[in-house]
């Protein structure tokens, strides 16, 4: 409750109690004083009647006693002797007026001193009670109470106006405590106390500067670990790391391209550094534009003049088409006179598959690039490594995916995510599809699902199969990945909202929707309404593939995130990679002051896990803990006695 409300209620209660106390004491004082006077009044009447009995007979009372009764307000008078025999009685015949109908009648019994055993009984209009409880007095009291109420209402309104600045300061403080710091740095002119408001403004400004500085440092750390300083592309260390991670995946295959440019440093001495810098910028921009067209592709600056491209799950035919497009694009580039466009780009292409080493693959790609340079003009060369391409064409992919969707969606596996104490944190849902005897990973088929525009249909099937699993594990939380393409569609939002509202809130609290870090940062403004809806419904939000791209960590403070999972490439051999350890320290530091838990994905060795734990990781998952398990069919029993995670 606000301070002004408490103060108003307290003062109003004091005024009300004071008014009641004053009214009650006044009424009691009037009543007791009036009763004392009435006793003296009736004692005088009894004395008069007692004296009259000595000298007059009761029949003589009719001449003077009715007059006395009318004057004193007696309605009925009776005199009885010692034998309780009535010797005289009289009732007033006066008709009461309108206000007299509301008078209160009282009765008293008095003894006559000079006639022992004789009693005088009278029924009279009690002037005290009739006055206190009469309608005019009641109306007057009500009028006074209404007047006091109006004064109190005006006074409370005046009090609120005086404390309006304090209310504004309290509202801003509540927004800050709720995490809504956007717009809270600027105070209202009416805020009060002024010094407190100014102090909060200064602290918020310094905190904002510190947050911006931390974000900048975090981004620099990411850049140090994964980015080339001159071009902004990924560096060789990051590329080798991702290639090694890719080769460890089951059925891994794809294409690596080595793009070799001329010796730019030698050209700079001839044409000038500014001209060569512009040429490098143009070539890098062209390469980035082409590679962005292919999902999951990775472009990096491998050496000074060599750029490497990894195309997971792609065929030589696709790589050949990309190389041809690059060569044609170079011919169309506007370059300075004197620079030979015919010898600007040479491309070496080689296939890779699971079981090879990154060094072997890059040696093959470099040998192919060297052969392309020896050919002279712009062109490419494919290294003949006798590796059979396992890639599928577009027609085969579309047929496979359509059949998978028609049959009810992908197969669902789960992998436990555990805390550093070994307790189950949640179960992550993993997706697999089969092409004959081949089991395909999401990294292989998800880019094609996005390319063919099947994301919404795919995500609906996945959620329809995974959300009922909460009934199978009534005490556990599940984590399921959702694509940004689906979440940004209004039809999918309505469908998801309606399905979640059919469940109890305790049910919805056990759902973690996982989104890729790069997508969250790229579409943050468009995702905020959807994330706010899911948060209000009770669902939780998780971030996966953290560290795959160089992005700002400001989203940690602005979104209701509970779990962040490191990309497998950062976890792999982290005990031998200090730059990845530095990144983990930076991410955990960015999560300080929040409820975000940083977890590691794809932990495979004890050394990796111990290194992560020493750096403050909150949990992990991977082959080190448990292998993915196919979701049991409904016919199978999931006994708690046999439960591992």
Coordinates of C-alpha atoms in Angstrom, one line a residue:
X1 CA 0.0 0.0 0.0
X2 CA 1.3 3.5 -0.9
X3 CA 2.5 5.9 1.8
X4 CA -0.2 8.5 1.1
X5 CA -2.9 5.9 1.2
X6 CA -1.7 4.6 4.6
X7 CA -1.4 8.1 5.9
X8 CA -4.9 9.1 4.7
X9 CA -6.4 5.9 6.2
X10 CA -4.6 6.5 9.5
X11 CA -5.7 10.1 9.8
X12 CA -9.2 9.4 8.7
X13 CA -9.4 6.6 11.3
X14 CA -8.2 8.9 14.0
X15 CA -10.7 11.6 13.0
X16 CA -13.5 9.0 12.9
X17 CA -12.6 7.6 16.3
X18 CA -12.3 11.1 17.8
X19 CA -15.7 12.0 16.4
X20 CA -17.3 8.9 17.8
X21 CA -15.7 9.4 21.2
X22 CA -16.8 13.0 21.4
X23 CA -20.4 12.1 20.4
X24 CA -20.6 9.2 22.9
X25 CA -19.1 11.2 25.8
X26 CA -21.5 14.2 25.0
X27 CA -24.5 11.9 25.0
X28 CA -23.6 10.1 28.2
X29 CA -22.9 13.4 29.9
X30 CA -26.3 14.8 28.9
X31 CA -28.0 11.6 29.9
X32 CA -26.5 11.3 33.4
X33 CA -26.9 15.0 34.2
X34 CA -30.5 14.9 33.0
X35 CA -31.2 11.7 35.0
X36 CA -30.0 13.4 38.2
X37 CA -32.2 16.5 37.6
X38 CA -35.2 14.3 36.8
X39 CA -34.7 12.4 40.1
X40 CA -34.9 15.7 42.0
X41 CA -37.9 16.8 39.9
X42 CA -39.9 13.6 40.7
X43 CA -38.9 13.7 44.3
X44 CA -40.5 17.2 44.5
X45 CA -43.7 15.9 42.9
X46 CA -43.8 12.9 45.3
X47 CA -43.4 15.3 48.2
X48 CA -46.3 17.4 47.0
X49 CA -48.6 14.4 46.6
X50 CA -47.5 13.1 50.0
X51 CA -48.4 16.5 51.7
X52 CA -51.7 16.6 49.8
X53 CA -52.8 13.2 51.2
X54 CA -52.6 14.6 54.7
X55 CA -55.0 17.4 54.2
X56 CA -57.1 16.3 51.1
X57 CA -59.0 13.3 50.0
X58 CA -57.9 11.7 46.7
X59 CA -61.0 13.0 44.9
X60 CA -59.7 16.5 45.4
X61 CA -56.6 15.8 43.3
X62 CA -58.6 16.2 40.1
X63 CA -58.6 20.0 40.6
X64 CA -54.9 20.5 40.6
X65 CA -53.0 17.3 39.8
X66 CA -53.8 17.1 36.0
X67 CA -52.4 20.5 35.6
X68 CA -49.2 19.5 37.3
X69 CA -49.1 16.3 35.2
X70 CA -49.3 18.3 32.0
X71 CA -46.7 20.7 33.1
X72 CA -44.2 18.0 34.1
X73 CA -44.9 15.7 31.0
X74 CA -46.5 12.9 33.0
X75 CA -48.8 10.7 30.9
X76 CA -50.1 8.5 33.6
X77 CA -50.1 8.7 37.4
X78 CA -51.2 6.1 40.0
X79 CA -51.2 6.2 43.8
X80 CA -51.3 2.9 45.7
X81 CA -51.6 2.2 49.4
X82 CA -49.7 -0.3 51.5
X83 CA -52.1 -3.0 50.3
X84 CA -51.3 -2.3 46.7
X85 CA -54.8 -0.9 46.2
X86 CA -55.1 2.0 43.8
X87 CA -56.5 5.0 45.6
X88 CA -56.0 7.4 42.7
X89 CA -55.2 7.2 39.0
X90 CA -55.2 9.6 36.2
X91 CA -54.1 9.6 32.5
X92 CA -53.5 12.6 30.4
X93 CA -56.1 13.0 27.6
X94 CA -53.9 15.4 25.5
X95 CA -53.2 14.1 22.0
X96 CA -49.5 14.1 21.2
X97 CA -48.2 16.2 18.4
X98 CA -46.3 15.0 15.4
X99 CA -42.8 15.2 17.0
X100 CA -44.2 13.9 20.3
X101 CA -45.0 10.6 18.7
X102 CA -41.3 10.0 18.6
X103 CA -40.8 10.7 22.3
X104 CA -39.5 8.0 24.7
X105 CA -41.7 7.1 27.7
X106 CA -40.1 6.1 31.0
X107 CA -41.6 4.7 34.2
X108 CA -40.6 5.2 37.8
X109 CA -41.9 4.1 41.2
X110 CA -41.5 6.4 44.2
X111 CA -42.3 5.9 47.9
X112 CA -44.2 8.6 49.9
X113 CA -42.1 9.4 53.1
X114 CA -45.0 10.4 55.3
X115 CA -47.2 7.5 54.3
X116 CA -45.2 4.3 54.7
X117 CA -46.2 1.6 52.2
X118 CA -47.8 4.2 49.8
X119 CA -46.2 4.3 46.3
X120 CA -46.5 6.8 43.5
X121 CA -46.2 5.3 40.0
X122 CA -45.8 7.6 37.1
X123 CA -45.4 7.1 33.3
X124 CA -43.7 10.2 31.8
X125 CA -42.1 11.5 28.7
X126 CA -38.3 11.2 29.2
X127 CA -37.0 14.6 28.0
X128 CA -33.4 13.4 28.0
X129 CA -33.9 10.3 25.8
X130 CA -36.5 12.0 23.7
X131 CA -34.1 14.9 23.0
X132 CA -31.1 12.6 22.3
X133 CA -33.0 10.3 19.9
X134 CA -35.4 12.7 18.4
X135 CA -35.5 13.1 14.6
X136 CA -34.2 16.7 14.6
X137 CA -31.2 15.8 16.7
X138 CA -30.6 12.8 14.5
X139 CA -30.7 14.9 11.4
X140 CA -28.4 17.4 13.0
X141 CA -25.9 14.7 13.9
X142 CA -26.1 13.3 10.3
X143 CA -25.5 16.8 8.9
X144 CA -22.5 17.2 11.1
X145 CA -21.1 13.8 10.1
X146 CA -21.6 14.7 6.4
X147 CA -19.9 18.0 6.9
X148 CA -17.0 16.3 8.6
X149 CA -16.9 13.8 5.8
X150 CA -16.7 16.5 3.2
X151 CA -13.9 18.2 5.1
X152 CA -12.1 14.9 5.3
X153 CA -12.5 14.3 1.5
X154 CA -11.2 17.7 0.7
X155 CA -8.3 17.3 3.1
X156 CA -7.4 13.9 1.7
X157 CA -7.5 15.3 -1.8
X158 CA -5.3 18.2 -0.7
X159 CA -2.9 15.7 1.0
X160 CA -2.7 13.6 -2.2
X161 CA -1.8 16.7 -4.2
X162 CA 0.9 17.5 -1.7
X163 CA 2.3 14.0 -1.9
X164 CA 1.9 13.5 -5.7
X165 CA 5.7 13.9 -6.2
X166 CA 6.3 11.2 -3.7
X167 CA 3.8 8.9 -5.5
X168 CA 5.6 9.6 -8.8
X169 CA 8.9 8.7 -7.1
X170 CA 7.5 5.5 -5.7
X171 CA 6.0 4.5 -9.1
X172 CA 9.4 5.0 -10.8
X173 CA 11.1 3.0 -8.0
X174 CA 8.6 0.1 -8.6
X175 CA 9.4 0.1 -12.3
X176 CA 13.1 0.0 -11.6
X177 CA 12.6 -2.9 -9.1
X178 CA 10.5 -4.7 -11.8
X179 CA 13.4 -4.5 -14.2
X180 CA 11.8 -1.8 -16.4
X181 CA 14.7 0.6 -16.6
X182 CA 13.9 1.9 -20.1
X183 CA 12.6 5.4 -19.6
X184 CA 13.2 5.4 -15.9
X185 CA 16.4 7.5 -16.1
X186 CA 14.4 10.7 -16.7
X187 CA 12.4 11.8 -13.7
X188 CA 9.2 13.9 -13.6
X189 CA 9.6 17.5 -12.5
X190 CA 7.0 17.0 -9.8
X191 CA 8.9 14.2 -8.1
X192 CA 9.6 14.7 -4.4
X193 CA 11.9 14.7 -2.4
X194 CA 14.0 16.4 -5.0
X195 CA 17.3 15.2 -3.7
X196 CA 16.2 11.6 -3.6
X197 CA 15.0 11.8 -7.2
X198 CA 18.2 13.4 -8.3
X199 CA 20.2 10.7 -6.6
X200 CA 18.3 8.0 -8.3
X201 CA 18.8 9.7 -11.7
X202 CA 22.5 9.9 -11.1
X203 CA 22.7 6.2 -10.0
X204 CA 20.7 5.1 -13.0
X205 CA 22.8 7.1 -15.4
X206 CA 26.0 5.6 -13.9
X207 CA 24.5 2.1 -14.0
X208 CA 23.5 2.6 -17.6
X209 CA 27.1 3.7 -18.5
X210 CA 28.5 0.7 -16.6
X211 CA 26.0 -1.7 -18.4
X212 CA 27.0 -0.2 -21.8
X213 CA 30.7 -0.6 -20.9
X214 CA 30.1 -4.2 -19.8
X215 CA 28.3 -5.0 -23.0
X216 CA 31.1 -3.4 -25.0
X217 CA 33.7 -5.5 -23.1
X218 CA 31.6 -8.6 -23.6
X219 CA 31.4 -7.9 -27.3
X220 CA 35.2 -7.3 -27.4
X221 CA 35.8 -10.6 -25.7
X222 CA 33.6 -12.4 -28.2
X223 CA 35.4 -10.6 -31.0
X224 CA 38.7 -11.6 -29.6
X225 CA 37.6 -15.2 -29.5
X226 CA 35.9 -15.4 -32.8
X227 CA 36.3 -12.3 -35.0
X228 CA 38.8 -10.9 -37.4
X229 CA 39.6 -7.3 -36.4
X230 CA 40.0 -5.9 -39.9
X231 CA 37.1 -7.5 -41.8
X232 CA 34.7 -8.3 -39.0
X233 CA 34.4 -11.9 -40.2
X234 CA 35.1 -15.0 -38.1
X235 CA 38.7 -15.8 -37.6
X236 CA 40.7 -18.9 -38.2
X237 CA 40.5 -20.1 -34.6
X238 CA 36.7 -20.0 -34.7
X239 CA 36.5 -21.7 -38.0
X240 CA 38.7 -24.6 -37.0
X241 CA 36.7 -24.9 -33.8
X242 CA 33.4 -25.1 -35.7
X243 CA 34.8 -27.5 -38.3
X244 CA 36.1 -29.8 -35.5
X245 CA 32.7 -29.7 -33.8
X246 CA 30.9 -30.4 -37.1
X247 CA 33.2 -33.5 -37.8
X248 CA 32.2 -35.0 -34.5
X249 CA 28.5 -35.1 -35.4
X250 CA 27.0 -38.3 -36.6
X251 CA 26.9 -38.6 -40.4
X252 CA 28.7 -35.3 -40.8
X253 CA 29.5 -34.2 -44.3
X254 CA 29.7 -31.1 -46.4
X255 CA 32.0 -28.9 -48.4
X256 CA 34.9 -26.6 -47.5
X257 CA 35.9 -23.8 -49.9
X258 CA 39.2 -21.9 -49.7
X259 CA 39.0 -18.5 -51.4
X260 CA 42.4 -17.0 -52.1
X261 CA 42.8 -13.4 -53.0
X262 CA 46.0 -11.7 -54.5
X263 CA 48.8 -10.5 -52.2
X264 CA 47.1 -7.3 -51.1
X265 CA 50.2 -6.0 -49.3
X266 CA 52.2 -6.1 -52.5
X267 CA 49.4 -4.5 -54.4
X268 CA 49.2 -1.7 -51.8
X269 CA 52.7 -0.6 -52.6
X270 CA 51.8 -0.2 -56.2
X271 CA 48.2 1.2 -56.1
X272 CA 48.1 2.7 -52.6
X273 CA 46.7 1.5 -49.3
X274 CA 43.4 3.3 -49.6
X275 CA 42.6 1.7 -53.0
X276 CA 43.5 -1.8 -51.7
X277 CA 41.4 -1.3 -48.5
X278 CA 38.4 -0.4 -50.7
X279 CA 39.1 -3.5 -52.8
X280 CA 39.2 -5.7 -49.7
X281 CA 36.1 -4.2 -48.4
X282 CA 34.3 -4.8 -51.7
X283 CA 35.4 -8.4 -52.0
X284 CA 34.5 -9.2 -48.3
X285 CA 31.1 -7.6 -48.8
X286 CA 30.5 -9.7 -51.9
X287 CA 31.5 -12.9 -50.1
X288 CA 29.3 -12.1 -47.1
X289 CA 26.3 -11.4 -49.4
X290 CA 26.7 -14.7 -51.2
X291 CA 27.3 -16.8 -48.1
X292 CA 24.3 -15.3 -46.2
X293 CA 22.0 -16.9 -48.9
X294 CA 22.9 -20.4 -47.6
X295 CA 21.7 -21.3 -44.1
X296 CA 24.3 -22.7 -41.7
X297 CA 27.2 -21.6 -43.9
X298 CA 30.2 -20.2 -42.2
X299 CA 32.6 -17.6 -43.6
X300 CA 36.0 -16.8 -42.0
X301 CA 39.2 -15.1 -42.7
X302 CA 41.7 -17.9 -42.5
X303 CA 44.9 -16.2 -43.5
X304 CA 45.7 -12.6 -44.6
X305 CA 44.6 -13.3 -48.1
X306 CA 42.7 -16.6 -47.7
X307 CA 39.0 -16.8 -46.8
X308 CA 37.4 -20.2 -45.9
X309 CA 33.8 -21.2 -46.2
X310 CA 32.1 -24.2 -44.6
X311 CA 28.9 -25.5 -46.2
X312 CA 27.6 -28.3 -43.9
X313 CA 25.5 -31.0 -45.6
X314 CA 26.1 -29.5 -49.1
X315 CA 27.2 -31.3 -52.3
X316 CA 30.0 -30.6 -54.8
X317 CA 27.3 -29.6 -57.3
X318 CA 26.1 -26.8 -55.0
X319 CA 29.6 -25.7 -54.2
X320 CA 30.4 -25.6 -57.9
X321 CA 27.4 -23.4 -58.5
X322 CA 28.4 -21.0 -55.7
X323 CA 32.0 -20.8 -57.1
X324 CA 30.7 -20.0 -60.5
X325 CA 28.5 -17.2 -59.1
X326 CA 31.4 -15.8 -57.2
X327 CA 33.7 -15.7 -60.2
X328 CA 30.9 -14.0 -62.3
X329 CA 30.3 -11.5 -59.5
X330 CA 34.0 -10.5 -59.4
X331 CA 33.9 -9.8 -63.1
X332 CA 31.1 -7.3 -62.4
X333 CA 32.9 -5.5 -59.5
X334 CA 33.9 -1.8 -60.0
X335 CA 37.6 -1.7 -59.3
X336 CA 40.3 0.9 -59.9
X337 CA 42.1 1.0 -63.1
X338 CA 45.4 -0.9 -63.1
X339 CA 44.0 -3.7 -61.0
X340 CA 43.6 -6.9 -63.0
X341 CA 40.1 -8.3 -62.4
X342 CA 41.0 -11.5 -64.2
X343 CA 43.2 -12.6 -61.3
X344 CA 41.4 -11.5 -58.2
X345 CA 39.8 -14.7 -56.9
X346 CA 40.9 -18.4 -56.9
X347 CA 38.7 -21.0 -55.1
X348 CA 39.7 -24.5 -53.9
X349 CA 36.9 -26.9 -53.1
X350 CA 37.0 -30.2 -51.2
X351 CA 34.5 -32.5 -49.5
X352 CA 34.7 -33.6 -45.9
X353 CA 33.0 -36.3 -43.9
X354 CA 33.0 -37.7 -40.4
X355 CA 36.3 -39.3 -39.4
X356 CA 38.6 -36.8 -41.0
X357 CA 40.6 -34.3 -39.1
X358 CA 40.3 -30.5 -39.6
X359 CA 44.0 -30.3 -40.5
X360 CA 43.5 -32.9 -43.3
X361 CA 40.5 -31.1 -44.7
X362 CA 42.1 -27.7 -44.7
X363 CA 45.3 -29.1 -46.3
X364 CA 43.1 -30.5 -49.1
X365 CA 41.3 -27.2 -49.5
X366 CA 44.6 -25.2 -49.6
X367 CA 46.0 -27.6 -52.2
X368 CA 42.9 -27.1 -54.4
X369 CA 43.3 -23.3 -54.0
X370 CA 46.9 -23.5 -55.0
X371 CA 46.0 -25.5 -58.1
X372 CA 43.3 -22.9 -58.9
X373 CA 46.0 -20.1 -58.7
X374 CA 48.3 -22.1 -61.0
X375 CA 45.5 -22.1 -63.6
X376 CA 45.9 -18.4 -64.0
X377 CA 42.6 -16.5 -64.3
X378 CA 39.7 -16.4 -61.9
X379 CA 38.4 -19.9 -61.4
X380 CA 38.1 -22.8 -59.0
X381 CA 39.4 -26.3 -58.6
X382 CA 37.8 -29.3 -56.9
X383 CA 40.1 -31.5 -54.9
X384 CA 39.7 -35.2 -55.9
X385 CA 39.7 -36.9 -52.5
X386 CA 37.7 -39.9 -53.5
X387 CA 35.0 -38.9 -50.9
X388 CA 31.5 -40.0 -51.8
X389 CA 29.1 -37.1 -51.5
X390 CA 26.1 -37.9 -49.3
X391 CA 24.3 -34.8 -50.1
X392 CA 20.7 -34.8 -51.4
X393 CA 19.3 -32.7 -54.1
X394 CA 16.5 -30.2 -53.6
X395 CA 13.8 -32.4 -55.1
X396 CA 14.8 -35.3 -52.9
X397 CA 14.9 -33.1 -49.8
X398 CA 11.5 -31.7 -50.4
X399 CA 10.0 -35.2 -51.0
X400 CA 11.6 -36.4 -47.8
X401 CA 10.4 -33.5 -45.7
X402 CA 6.9 -33.7 -47.1
X403 CA 6.6 -37.4 -46.4
X404 CA 7.9 -36.8 -42.9
X405 CA 5.3 -34.1 -42.2
X406 CA 2.5 -36.2 -43.7
X407 CA 3.5 -39.1 -41.4
X408 CA 3.1 -37.0 -38.2
X409 CA 6.4 -35.2 -37.9
X410 CA 10.0 -36.1 -36.7
X411 CA 11.0 -38.6 -34.1
X412 CA 11.3 -37.1 -30.6
X413 CA 14.3 -37.9 -28.4
X414 CA 15.1 -36.4 -25.0
X415 CA 18.4 -35.5 -23.4
X416 CA 18.6 -34.6 -19.7
X417 CA 20.1 -31.3 -18.6
X418 CA 21.5 -31.5 -15.1
X419 CA 22.8 -29.0 -12.5
X420 CA 26.3 -29.0 -11.1
X421 CA 24.8 -30.9 -8.1
X422 CA 23.8 -33.7 -10.4
X423 CA 20.0 -33.0 -10.2
X424 CA 17.7 -33.0 -13.2
X425 CA 17.0 -29.5 -14.4
X426 CA 14.9 -30.2 -17.5
X427 CA 14.6 -32.6 -20.4
X428 CA 15.6 -31.2 -23.8
X429 CA 13.6 -32.5 -26.7
X430 CA 15.7 -33.5 -29.7
X431 CA 14.4 -34.0 -33.2
X432 CA 15.5 -36.7 -35.7
X433 CA 14.2 -37.7 -39.1
X434 CA 15.1 -40.9 -41.1
X435 CA 15.9 -41.4 -44.7
X436 CA 16.0 -45.1 -45.0
X437 CA 18.7 -46.3 -42.6
X438 CA 20.2 -42.8 -42.2
X439 CA 19.3 -40.7 -39.1
X440 CA 19.4 -37.0 -39.9
X441 CA 20.3 -34.3 -37.4
X442 CA 18.4 -30.9 -37.1
X443 CA 21.6 -29.2 -38.3
X444 CA 21.1 -31.0 -41.6
X445 CA 17.4 -30.7 -42.3
X446 CA 16.3 -27.5 -40.4
X447 CA 17.9 -25.2 -43.0
X448 CA 16.0 -27.0 -45.7
X449 CA 12.7 -26.7 -43.8
X450 CA 13.3 -22.9 -43.5
X451 CA 14.2 -22.7 -47.2
X452 CA 11.0 -24.5 -48.3
X453 CA 8.8 -22.5 -46.0
X454 CA 7.7 -25.4 -43.9
X455 CA 8.6 -24.0 -40.5
X456 CA 5.1 -23.3 -39.1
X457 CA 3.7 -26.7 -40.1
X458 CA 6.8 -28.4 -38.7
X459 CA 6.7 -26.5 -35.4
X460 CA 3.0 -27.2 -34.9
X461 CA 3.7 -30.9 -35.3
X462 CA 6.6 -30.9 -32.9
X463 CA 4.7 -29.0 -30.2
X464 CA 1.7 -31.2 -30.6
X465 CA 3.9 -34.2 -29.9
X466 CA 6.1 -32.8 -27.2
X467 CA 3.7 -30.8 -25.0
X468 CA 1.6 -33.9 -24.0
X469 CA 4.9 -35.4 -22.6
X470 CA 4.4 -33.2 -19.6
X471 CA 1.7 -35.6 -18.5
X472 CA 4.3 -38.4 -18.8
X473 CA 6.7 -36.5 -16.5
X474 CA 4.4 -34.6 -14.1
X475 CA 7.2 -33.3 -12.0
X476 CA 9.7 -32.4 -14.7
X477 CA 10.3 -29.5 -17.1
X478 CA 10.8 -30.0 -20.8
X479 CA 12.6 -27.7 -23.2
X480 CA 11.6 -27.6 -26.9
X481 CA 13.1 -25.5 -29.7
X482 CA 10.9 -23.2 -31.8
X483 CA 12.0 -21.4 -34.9
X484 CA 11.8 -17.6 -35.1
X485 CA 10.1 -17.9 -38.5
X486 CA 7.1 -19.5 -36.8
X487 CA 6.9 -17.3 -33.8
X488 CA 6.8 -14.2 -36.0
X489 CA 3.7 -15.4 -37.8
X490 CA 0.3 -14.3 -36.3
X491 CA -1.5 -17.5 -37.2
X492 CA 1.1 -19.6 -35.2
X493 CA 0.9 -17.2 -32.3
X494 CA -2.8 -17.6 -32.1
X495 CA -2.6 -21.4 -32.4
X496 CA 0.1 -21.5 -29.7
X497 CA -1.8 -19.2 -27.3
X498 CA -5.0 -21.2 -27.6
X499 CA -3.3 -24.5 -27.0
X500 CA -1.4 -23.2 -24.0
X501 CA -4.6 -21.6 -22.5
X502 CA -6.2 -25.1 -22.5
X503 CA -3.6 -26.1 -19.8
X504 CA -3.3 -25.1 -16.2
X505 CA -0.7 -22.5 -15.3
X506 CA 1.3 -25.0 -13.3
X507 CA 1.4 -27.1 -16.5
X508 CA 2.6 -24.1 -18.6
X509 CA 5.4 -23.3 -16.0
X510 CA 7.1 -26.5 -16.9
X511 CA 7.7 -25.5 -20.5
X512 CA 10.9 -23.9 -21.8
X513 CA 10.8 -22.5 -25.3
X514 CA 14.4 -22.4 -26.7
X515 CA 15.4 -19.8 -29.3
X516 CA 18.8 -19.3 -31.1
X517 CA 20.8 -16.4 -29.7
X518 CA 21.5 -14.9 -33.1
X519 CA 17.8 -14.9 -34.0
X520 CA 16.8 -13.3 -30.7
X521 CA 19.3 -10.5 -31.2
X522 CA 18.4 -10.0 -34.8
X523 CA 14.6 -9.9 -34.4
X524 CA 14.5 -8.6 -30.8
X525 CA 12.0 -5.8 -31.4
X526 CA 9.5 -8.1 -33.3
X527 CA 9.9 -10.9 -30.8
X528 CA 9.2 -8.8 -27.7
X529 CA 5.4 -9.0 -27.9
X530 CA 5.5 -12.8 -28.4
X531 CA 8.0 -13.3 -25.6
X532 CA 5.8 -11.1 -23.3
X533 CA 2.8 -13.2 -24.2
X534 CA 4.6 -16.5 -23.4
X535 CA 5.9 -15.0 -20.1
X536 CA 2.4 -13.9 -19.1
X537 CA 1.1 -17.4 -19.8
X538 CA 3.7 -18.8 -17.4
X539 CA 6.0 -20.3 -20.0
X540 CA 9.8 -19.9 -19.7
X541 CA 12.4 -18.8 -22.2
X542 CA 15.8 -20.4 -23.0
X543 CA 18.6 -19.3 -25.3
X544 CA 20.7 -21.9 -27.3
X545 CA 23.8 -21.6 -29.4
X546 CA 25.2 -18.8 -27.3
X547 CA 28.5 -17.7 -28.6
X548 CA 28.0 -18.8 -32.2
X549 CA 27.8 -15.2 -33.4
X550 CA 29.2 -12.0 -32.1
X551 CA 26.2 -10.2 -30.6
X552 CA 25.5 -7.9 -27.7
X553 CA 24.5 -9.5 -24.4
X554 CA 22.0 -6.7 -23.6
X555 CA 19.2 -9.1 -24.3
X556 CA 19.9 -10.8 -20.9
X557 CA 18.8 -7.7 -19.1
X558 CA 15.8 -6.9 -21.3
X559 CA 14.1 -10.3 -21.7
X560 CA 12.8 -12.8 -19.2
X561 CA 15.4 -15.4 -19.9
X562 CA 16.0 -18.3 -17.5
X563 CA 18.5 -20.6 -19.3
X564 CA 21.4 -19.8 -21.7
X565 CA 23.2 -22.8 -23.3
X566 CA 26.6 -22.5 -24.7
X567 CA 27.2 -23.5 -28.3
X568 CA 28.9 -26.9 -28.6
X569 CA 31.8 -25.3 -30.4
X570 CA 32.7 -23.3 -27.2
X571 CA 32.4 -26.4 -25.0
X572 CA 34.6 -28.7 -27.2
X573 CA 38.1 -29.0 -25.7
X574 CA 37.5 -25.9 -23.5
X575 CA 40.1 -27.1 -21.1
X576 CA 42.7 -26.4 -23.8
X577 CA 41.2 -23.2 -25.1
X578 CA 41.7 -20.2 -22.8
X579 CA 39.8 -17.8 -25.3
X580 CA 36.7 -19.9 -24.8
X581 CA 37.1 -19.9 -21.1
X582 CA 37.4 -16.1 -21.2
X583 CA 34.1 -16.0 -23.1
X584 CA 32.4 -18.2 -20.5
X585 CA 33.6 -16.0 -17.7
X586 CA 32.3 -12.9 -19.6
X587 CA 28.9 -14.5 -20.2
X588 CA 28.5 -15.6 -16.6
X589 CA 29.5 -12.1 -15.4
X590 CA 26.9 -10.6 -17.7
X591 CA 24.2 -12.8 -16.0
X592 CA 25.1 -11.6 -12.5
X593 CA 22.2 -9.9 -10.8
X594 CA 19.6 -12.0 -12.8
X595 CA 18.0 -15.4 -12.5
X596 CA 19.7 -16.6 -15.6
X597 CA 21.4 -20.0 -15.4
X598 CA 24.3 -20.6 -17.9
X599 CA 24.5 -24.3 -19.0
X600 CA 26.9 -26.1 -21.4
X601 CA 25.7 -28.2 -24.3
X602 CA 27.3 -31.3 -25.7
X603 CA 29.7 -31.9 -22.8
X604 CA 31.7 -35.1 -23.7
X605 CA 34.7 -35.4 -21.4
X606 CA 35.4 -35.1 -17.7
X607 CA 38.0 -32.4 -18.3
X608 CA 35.5 -30.3 -20.2
X609 CA 33.0 -30.6 -17.3
X610 CA 35.5 -29.8 -14.6
X611 CA 36.8 -26.8 -16.5
X612 CA 33.3 -25.5 -17.0
X613 CA 32.5 -26.0 -13.3
X614 CA 35.6 -24.1 -12.2
X615 CA 34.4 -21.2 -14.2
X616 CA 30.9 -21.1 -12.5
X617 CA 28.7 -22.9 -15.0
X618 CA 25.3 -23.8 -13.7
X619 CA 24.7 -27.1 -15.4
X620 CA 25.3 -29.1 -18.6
X621 CA 24.1 -31.8 -20.9
X622 CA 25.7 -34.2 -23.4
X623 CA 27.2 -37.6 -23.8
X624 CA 29.1 -37.2 -20.5
X625 CA 25.8 -37.3 -18.6
X626 CA 23.5 -39.4 -20.8
X627 CA 22.9 -40.2 -24.5
X628 CA 19.7 -39.1 -26.2
X629 CA 16.8 -41.5 -25.6
X630 CA 13.9 -42.1 -27.9
X631 CA 10.6 -41.1 -26.3
X632 CA 8.9 -44.3 -25.1
X633 CA 5.6 -45.2 -26.9
X634 CA 2.4 -44.9 -24.8
X635 CA 2.3 -48.7 -24.4
X636 CA 5.6 -48.6 -22.5
X637 CA 5.6 -47.8 -18.8
X638 CA 7.8 -45.1 -17.4
X639 CA 8.4 -46.3 -13.9
X640 CA 9.9 -44.0 -11.4
X641 CA 11.9 -46.8 -9.9
X642 CA 14.0 -47.2 -13.1
X643 CA 14.3 -43.5 -13.7
X644 CA 17.9 -42.3 -14.4
X645 CA 17.1 -38.6 -15.1

